[in-house]
């Protein structure tokens, strides 16, 4: 074959391939654990099937702090990715910078306004325009337990905070690690948030972490929440510092530890190991928070792009995220529930089914609260201030709960 012939053959072959002019989407996220990666791969596959190129921009680090730092650097140098996992009130901050593009045509065509719960669609819009697409709904207030370990220790799955500490004592006495925890600020913050929700209840939780009400932040219940955190510290091993959340999940899975306090992305690890919900492991609403649902919605915000084909790839990505096929496969692997309320849940496991039921009933009453530790309740500055106080408290055995509550209010005030 001479060169001309080869060229002609290549051109005619290309014309047979659908979407030969696919674009590229670079997607920033922090879904890097085994289970999370399986979920992210679903999106990559669906985008690639549409003829586009997926450029993975994964920045390891649970909770996403490292990813956000990298994103800021990239955005400042005028080189933002097509899509980035940006959540909650932070979407508004990025919108204000004028860097996000609008997805209104995709949203109108696919009727996002009708598909999504009102609070969710409002959070995805900046100045009335859709600039982000929601991926899922995670629940933060969960306790994960290994039933075999519980049985061996003669412990009972806890329904209240008192029962939680009783179970922890039993596990400890039987030689197990009661609580698998990773000492990282966002994990300390996640545990503290669950304790605060149990002790303050959803209304005061909202007053504290959404309204940033000084009286509630320094009140008796907040002091009690810090005291509970201090007590809980006694059931965490000495090697917790720096441990990743998925390593902690593995410790519960392999029978070393009895429990983990974590949002339901922890389920992604259990699913990836082919463990069965309700059988090999149990998910319990965090003791004392039954009826409440601390939500954490993952979402992809879209940046302005210059090339038409990349814009098209970006739109196809956004549309795909809210389609039922993606919602099912992704969420089954990610541990979350679909963000579409009309999704058929029959193929989901018992934890996801319970989560969906609890989400809907919490939404009807006062029980639905935004997670502070996962960027839903307040800005990343407030979140960072809370993490600092909580982590310092957690790592200082002599710290005083009353002082910590005062410090909490002061730290929040300082960043407002
Ligand atoms: C994110 C989840 C992620 C988890 C652990 C959360 O803040 O919303 O998608 O799985 O952090 O990294």
Coordinates of C-alpha atoms and ligand atoms in Angstrom, one line a residue:
X1 CA 0.0 0.0 0.0
X2 CA 1.4 3.4 -0.9
X3 CA 1.1 6.4 1.3
X4 CA -1.9 7.9 -0.5
X5 CA -3.7 4.6 -0.5
X6 CA -3.1 4.2 3.2
X7 CA -4.4 7.7 3.9
X8 CA -7.5 7.2 1.9
X9 CA -8.2 3.9 3.7
X10 CA -7.6 5.6 7.1
X11 CA -10.0 8.4 6.2
X12 CA -12.7 6.1 5.0
X13 CA -12.3 3.9 8.1
X14 CA -12.6 7.0 10.3
X15 CA -15.9 8.0 8.6
X16 CA -17.3 4.6 9.6
X17 CA -16.6 5.1 13.3
X18 CA -19.5 6.9 14.9
X19 CA -18.6 10.2 16.7
X20 CA -15.2 10.2 15.1
X21 CA -14.9 13.9 16.2
X22 CA -15.2 13.1 19.8
X23 CA -13.8 15.6 22.3
X24 CA -11.9 15.2 25.5
X25 CA -13.1 15.6 29.0
X26 CA -10.7 15.9 31.8
X27 CA -12.3 15.0 35.1
X28 CA -11.0 15.9 38.5
X29 CA -12.1 13.7 41.4
X30 CA -10.7 11.8 44.4
X31 CA -12.3 8.4 43.9
X32 CA -9.1 6.4 44.3
X33 CA -9.9 3.6 46.7
X34 CA -10.6 0.2 45.1
X35 CA -14.4 0.5 45.4
X36 CA -14.5 4.2 44.4
X37 CA -12.4 3.5 41.4
X38 CA -14.8 0.8 40.2
X39 CA -17.6 3.4 40.4
X40 CA -15.6 6.1 38.6
X41 CA -14.8 3.6 35.9
X42 CA -18.5 3.3 35.1
X43 CA -18.6 7.0 34.1
X44 CA -15.4 6.7 32.1
X45 CA -16.8 3.8 30.1
X46 CA -20.1 5.5 29.4
X47 CA -18.3 8.6 28.2
X48 CA -15.8 6.7 26.0
X49 CA -18.7 4.7 24.5
X50 CA -19.9 8.0 23.1
X51 CA -16.6 8.4 21.2
X52 CA -15.0 10.8 23.6
X53 CA -11.6 10.7 25.4
X54 CA -11.6 10.6 29.2
X55 CA -8.6 12.1 30.8
X56 CA -8.5 11.0 34.4
X57 CA -7.4 13.6 36.9
X58 CA -7.6 11.7 40.1
X59 CA -6.0 13.2 43.2
X60 CA -5.8 10.8 46.1
X61 CA -6.9 11.9 49.6
X62 CA -10.2 11.0 51.3
X63 CA -12.6 13.9 51.7
X64 CA -11.1 15.8 48.8
X65 CA -8.9 18.4 50.5
X66 CA -5.9 17.6 48.4
X67 CA -8.0 17.5 45.2
X68 CA -9.3 21.0 45.9
X69 CA -5.8 22.4 46.5
X70 CA -4.7 21.0 43.1
X71 CA -7.8 22.4 41.4
X72 CA -7.2 25.9 42.7
X73 CA -3.6 25.8 41.4
X74 CA -4.8 24.6 38.0
X75 CA -7.6 27.1 37.8
X76 CA -5.4 30.0 38.8
X77 CA -3.0 29.2 36.0
X78 CA -5.9 29.3 33.5
X79 CA -5.9 25.5 33.0
X80 CA -9.0 24.2 34.7
X81 CA -10.2 20.7 33.8
X82 CA -13.5 20.2 32.0
X83 CA -15.2 18.9 35.1
X84 CA -14.4 18.8 38.8
X85 CA -16.0 17.3 41.8
X86 CA -17.0 20.5 43.6
X87 CA -19.8 20.3 46.1
X88 CA -22.4 22.3 48.1
X89 CA -21.8 26.0 48.8
X90 CA -18.4 25.9 47.1
X91 CA -20.2 25.7 43.7
X92 CA -21.4 29.2 44.4
X93 CA -17.8 30.4 45.0
X94 CA -16.6 29.0 41.8
X95 CA -19.6 30.4 40.0
X96 CA -18.7 33.9 41.3
X97 CA -15.2 33.6 39.8
X98 CA -16.9 33.3 36.4
X99 CA -15.1 30.1 35.5
X100 CA -18.1 27.8 35.2
X101 CA -20.1 27.1 32.1
X102 CA -23.8 26.7 32.0
X103 CA -25.5 23.4 31.2
X104 CA -29.0 24.8 30.8
X105 CA -29.6 23.2 27.3
X106 CA -28.8 19.7 28.6
X107 CA -30.8 20.3 31.8
X108 CA -33.9 21.5 29.9
X109 CA -33.8 18.7 27.4
X110 CA -33.5 16.0 30.1
X111 CA -35.9 17.8 32.5
X112 CA -33.5 18.1 35.4
X113 CA -35.9 20.5 37.2
X114 CA -38.5 17.7 37.4
X115 CA -36.1 14.9 38.2
X116 CA -34.2 16.4 41.1
X117 CA -35.3 17.3 44.6
X118 CA -35.6 21.1 44.8
X119 CA -32.8 21.6 47.4
X120 CA -30.5 19.6 45.1
X121 CA -31.3 21.5 41.9
X122 CA -30.9 24.8 43.7
X123 CA -27.4 23.8 44.9
X124 CA -26.4 23.0 41.3
X125 CA -27.3 26.4 40.0
X126 CA -25.4 29.6 40.1
X127 CA -27.4 32.7 39.4
X128 CA -30.3 30.6 38.0
X129 CA -28.1 28.6 35.6
X130 CA -27.1 24.9 36.0
X131 CA -23.3 24.9 36.4
X132 CA -23.0 21.4 38.0
X133 CA -24.6 18.0 37.8
X134 CA -25.3 15.9 40.9
X135 CA -24.0 12.4 40.9
X136 CA -25.5 10.7 44.0
X137 CA -26.6 11.1 47.6
X138 CA -24.3 9.8 50.3
X139 CA -25.4 9.4 53.8
X140 CA -22.8 10.4 56.4
X141 CA -24.4 9.2 59.6
X142 CA -23.8 5.4 59.4
X143 CA -22.1 2.9 61.6
X144 CA -20.6 -0.2 59.9
X145 CA -20.3 -3.4 61.9
X146 CA -18.9 -6.8 61.5
X147 CA -21.6 -9.2 62.9
X148 CA -19.2 -12.1 63.4
X149 CA -17.0 -10.0 65.6
X150 CA -20.0 -8.7 67.5
X151 CA -21.2 -12.2 68.1
X152 CA -17.8 -13.4 69.3
X153 CA -17.7 -10.5 71.7
X154 CA -21.3 -10.9 72.9
X155 CA -22.0 -7.4 71.8
X156 CA -25.3 -6.0 70.6
X157 CA -25.7 -3.7 67.6
X158 CA -26.1 -0.3 69.2
X159 CA -29.2 1.9 68.9
X160 CA -28.2 4.7 71.2
X161 CA -24.9 6.3 72.2
X162 CA -25.0 4.5 75.5
X163 CA -25.3 1.2 73.7
X164 CA -22.5 2.2 71.4
X165 CA -20.1 2.6 74.3
X166 CA -21.4 -0.6 75.9
X167 CA -20.7 -2.5 72.6
X168 CA -17.3 -0.9 72.4
X169 CA -16.5 -2.1 75.9
X170 CA -17.5 -5.6 75.0
X171 CA -15.4 -5.6 71.9
X172 CA -12.4 -4.3 73.8
X173 CA -12.8 -6.9 76.5
X174 CA -12.9 -9.6 73.9
X175 CA -9.6 -8.4 72.4
X176 CA -10.9 -6.7 69.3
X177 CA -10.2 -3.2 68.2
X178 CA -13.6 -1.6 69.0
X179 CA -13.5 1.2 66.4
X180 CA -11.4 1.3 63.3
X181 CA -10.6 4.9 62.7
X182 CA -8.2 6.9 60.6
X183 CA -6.7 10.0 62.3
X184 CA -7.1 12.5 59.5
X185 CA -8.9 15.9 60.1
X186 CA -11.8 15.0 57.8
X187 CA -12.3 11.6 59.4
X188 CA -12.2 13.2 62.9
X189 CA -14.6 15.7 61.6
X190 CA -16.9 13.0 60.3
X191 CA -17.0 11.2 63.6
X192 CA -17.6 14.5 65.5
X193 CA -20.4 15.5 63.1
X194 CA -22.2 12.2 63.8
X195 CA -21.8 12.6 67.6
X196 CA -23.1 16.2 67.3
X197 CA -26.1 15.1 65.3
X198 CA -26.9 12.4 67.9
X199 CA -26.6 14.8 70.8
X200 CA -27.9 18.1 69.3
X201 CA -30.6 16.6 67.1
X202 CA -31.2 17.9 63.5
X203 CA -32.6 21.3 64.4
X204 CA -29.8 22.4 66.6
X205 CA -27.3 20.7 64.3
X206 CA -28.6 23.0 61.5
X207 CA -28.5 26.1 63.8
X208 CA -24.8 25.3 64.7
X209 CA -23.4 24.3 61.3
X210 CA -25.6 26.1 58.8
X211 CA -26.7 29.3 60.7
X212 CA -23.4 29.2 62.7
X213 CA -25.4 30.3 65.7
X214 CA -22.9 31.2 68.5
X215 CA -25.2 30.2 71.3
X216 CA -25.6 26.7 69.9
X217 CA -21.9 26.4 69.0
X218 CA -20.9 27.1 72.6
X219 CA -24.0 25.5 74.3
X220 CA -24.2 22.6 76.7
X221 CA -25.0 20.1 74.0
X222 CA -21.9 21.0 72.0
X223 CA -19.8 20.6 75.1
X224 CA -21.4 17.2 75.5
X225 CA -20.6 16.3 71.9
X226 CA -16.9 17.1 72.6
X227 CA -17.0 15.1 75.8
X228 CA -18.4 12.1 73.8
X229 CA -15.6 12.5 71.2
X230 CA -13.1 12.4 74.1
X231 CA -14.6 9.2 75.4
X232 CA -14.7 7.7 71.9
X233 CA -11.0 8.4 71.6
X234 CA -10.4 5.7 74.2
X235 CA -11.6 3.0 71.8
X236 CA -9.3 4.0 68.9
X237 CA -5.9 2.3 68.5
X238 CA -2.6 4.1 68.8
X239 CA -1.7 3.7 65.2
X240 CA -4.8 5.5 63.9
X241 CA -2.8 8.7 62.9
X242 CA -2.8 9.2 59.1
X243 CA -4.7 5.9 58.4
X244 CA -6.8 6.1 55.2
X245 CA -10.5 5.5 55.6
X246 CA -10.5 2.4 53.4
X247 CA -7.7 0.8 55.5
X248 CA -10.0 1.3 58.5
X249 CA -12.9 -0.4 56.5
X250 CA -10.5 -3.3 55.7
X251 CA -9.9 -3.8 59.5
X252 CA -13.6 -4.3 60.1
X253 CA -13.9 -6.5 57.1
X254 CA -11.0 -8.8 58.1
X255 CA -12.4 -9.1 61.6
X256 CA -9.7 -7.1 63.4
X257 CA -12.1 -4.4 64.4
X258 CA -15.8 -4.4 65.2
X259 CA -17.0 -1.0 63.9
X260 CA -16.3 2.0 61.7
X261 CA -18.1 5.3 61.7
X262 CA -18.1 6.5 58.1
X263 CA -20.3 7.7 55.3
X264 CA -21.6 5.1 52.9
X265 CA -18.7 5.3 50.5
X266 CA -17.3 2.7 53.0
X267 CA -19.8 0.3 51.4
X268 CA -18.0 0.6 48.1
X269 CA -15.1 -1.3 49.7
X270 CA -17.4 -4.0 51.0
X271 CA -19.1 -4.3 47.6
X272 CA -15.7 -4.5 45.8
X273 CA -14.8 -7.4 48.1
X274 CA -18.1 -9.1 47.2
X275 CA -19.4 -8.9 50.7
X276 CA -23.2 -9.0 51.2
X277 CA -24.9 -6.1 53.0
X278 CA -27.0 -7.3 55.9
X279 CA -25.1 -10.6 56.0
X280 CA -21.3 -10.1 55.9
X281 CA -21.7 -6.6 57.3
X282 CA -24.4 -4.4 58.7
X283 CA -25.1 -0.7 58.3
X284 CA -26.9 1.0 61.1
X285 CA -27.9 4.6 61.2
X286 CA -25.3 6.1 63.6
X287 CA -26.7 5.4 67.1
X288 CA -29.0 8.2 68.2
X289 CA -29.5 9.7 64.7
X290 CA -32.2 7.4 63.5
X291 CA -34.7 9.5 61.6
X292 CA -32.0 12.0 60.6
X293 CA -30.1 11.9 57.4
X294 CA -26.8 13.9 57.0
X295 CA -26.5 14.2 53.3
X296 CA -23.4 14.5 51.2
X297 CA -24.1 15.0 47.5
X298 CA -21.3 14.5 45.0
X299 CA -21.5 16.7 42.0
X300 CA -19.4 17.6 39.0
X301 CA -19.1 21.3 38.2
X302 CA -18.2 22.2 34.6
X303 CA -15.6 24.7 33.5
X304 CA -15.6 26.9 30.4
X305 CA -13.9 25.3 27.5
X306 CA -12.7 26.7 24.2
X307 CA -13.1 23.8 21.7
X308 CA -16.5 22.8 20.4
X309 CA -15.8 19.1 20.5
X310 CA -14.7 19.3 24.1
X311 CA -17.9 21.3 24.9
X312 CA -19.9 18.5 23.3
X313 CA -18.0 15.9 25.3
X314 CA -18.7 17.9 28.5
X315 CA -22.4 18.1 27.8
X316 CA -22.5 14.3 27.0
X317 CA -20.8 13.7 30.3
X318 CA -23.3 15.9 32.2
X319 CA -26.3 14.2 30.5
X320 CA -24.9 10.7 31.1
X321 CA -24.6 11.4 34.9
X322 CA -28.3 11.8 35.4
X323 CA -29.4 8.9 33.1
X324 CA -30.8 5.9 35.0
X325 CA -28.2 3.4 33.7
X326 CA -25.3 5.5 35.2
X327 CA -27.3 6.2 38.3
X328 CA -27.8 2.5 39.0
X329 CA -24.3 1.2 38.2
X330 CA -22.4 4.0 39.7
X331 CA -24.3 4.1 42.9
X332 CA -24.3 0.3 43.3
X333 CA -20.5 0.5 43.3
X334 CA -20.1 3.8 45.2
X335 CA -22.3 3.0 48.2
X336 CA -24.6 6.0 47.7
X337 CA -28.1 6.2 46.4
X338 CA -29.3 7.7 43.2
X339 CA -30.1 11.4 43.2
X340 CA -33.1 10.8 40.9
X341 CA -36.1 10.1 43.2
X342 CA -37.8 8.1 40.4
X343 CA -35.0 5.5 40.3
X344 CA -36.0 1.8 40.5
X345 CA -34.3 0.5 43.7
X346 CA -35.1 -3.2 43.4
X347 CA -31.6 -4.1 42.3
X348 CA -30.0 -2.2 45.2
X349 CA -28.9 -3.8 48.5
X350 CA -30.6 -3.5 51.8
X351 CA -28.4 -0.6 53.0
X352 CA -29.2 1.4 49.9
X353 CA -32.9 0.6 50.1
X354 CA -32.9 1.7 53.7
X355 CA -31.0 4.8 52.8
X356 CA -33.5 5.8 50.1
X357 CA -36.4 5.3 52.5
X358 CA -34.8 7.3 55.2
X359 CA -33.8 10.0 52.8
X360 CA -37.4 10.4 51.6
X361 CA -38.9 10.4 55.1
X362 CA -36.2 12.7 56.6
X363 CA -37.0 15.1 53.8
X364 CA -40.6 15.2 54.8
X365 CA -39.8 16.2 58.3
X366 CA -36.9 18.1 59.9
X367 CA -34.4 15.3 59.7
X368 CA -32.6 16.1 56.5
X369 CA -29.4 18.0 57.4
X370 CA -26.4 18.9 55.2
X371 CA -23.1 17.4 56.2
X372 CA -20.6 19.9 57.5
X373 CA -17.6 17.5 57.2
X374 CA -18.4 16.9 53.5
X375 CA -18.9 20.4 52.4
X376 CA -22.6 20.7 52.3
X377 CA -23.4 22.9 55.2
X378 CA -21.0 25.8 55.0
X379 CA -18.0 27.1 53.1
X380 CA -14.7 25.2 52.9
X381 CA -13.3 27.9 55.2
X382 CA -15.8 27.1 58.0
X383 CA -15.3 23.4 57.4
X384 CA -11.5 23.9 57.7
X385 CA -11.9 25.9 61.0
X386 CA -14.1 23.1 62.5
X387 CA -11.6 20.4 61.4
X388 CA -8.7 22.3 63.1
X389 CA -10.5 22.6 66.4
X390 CA -11.9 19.0 66.3
X391 CA -8.5 17.4 65.3
X392 CA -6.6 19.4 67.9
X393 CA -9.0 18.4 70.5
X394 CA -9.0 14.7 69.4
X395 CA -5.2 14.6 69.6
X396 CA -4.8 16.2 73.0
X397 CA -5.8 13.9 75.9
X398 CA -6.0 16.8 78.3
X399 CA -8.2 19.0 76.2
X400 CA -11.3 20.4 77.8
X401 CA -14.7 20.0 76.1
X402 CA -16.0 23.3 77.3
X403 CA -13.0 25.2 76.0
X404 CA -13.2 23.3 72.7
X405 CA -16.8 24.6 72.2
X406 CA -15.6 28.1 72.8
X407 CA -12.7 27.6 70.4
X408 CA -15.1 26.2 67.8
X409 CA -17.2 29.4 67.8
X410 CA -14.2 31.6 67.8
X411 CA -12.6 29.7 64.9
X412 CA -15.7 29.9 62.8
X413 CA -16.1 33.6 63.5
X414 CA -12.6 34.2 62.4
X415 CA -13.2 32.9 58.9
X416 CA -16.5 34.6 58.3
Ligands
LIG1 C1 -16.9 12.3 48.9 C2 -17.1 10.9 48.5 C3 -15.8 10.1 48.8 C4 -15.3 10.3 50.2 C5 -14.0 9.7 50.6 C6 -16.5 12.4 50.4 O1 -16.3 13.7 50.7 O2 -18.2 12.9 48.9 O3 -17.4 10.8 47.1 O4 -16.0 8.8 48.5 O5 -15.2 11.7 50.5 O6 -13.0 10.2 49.8

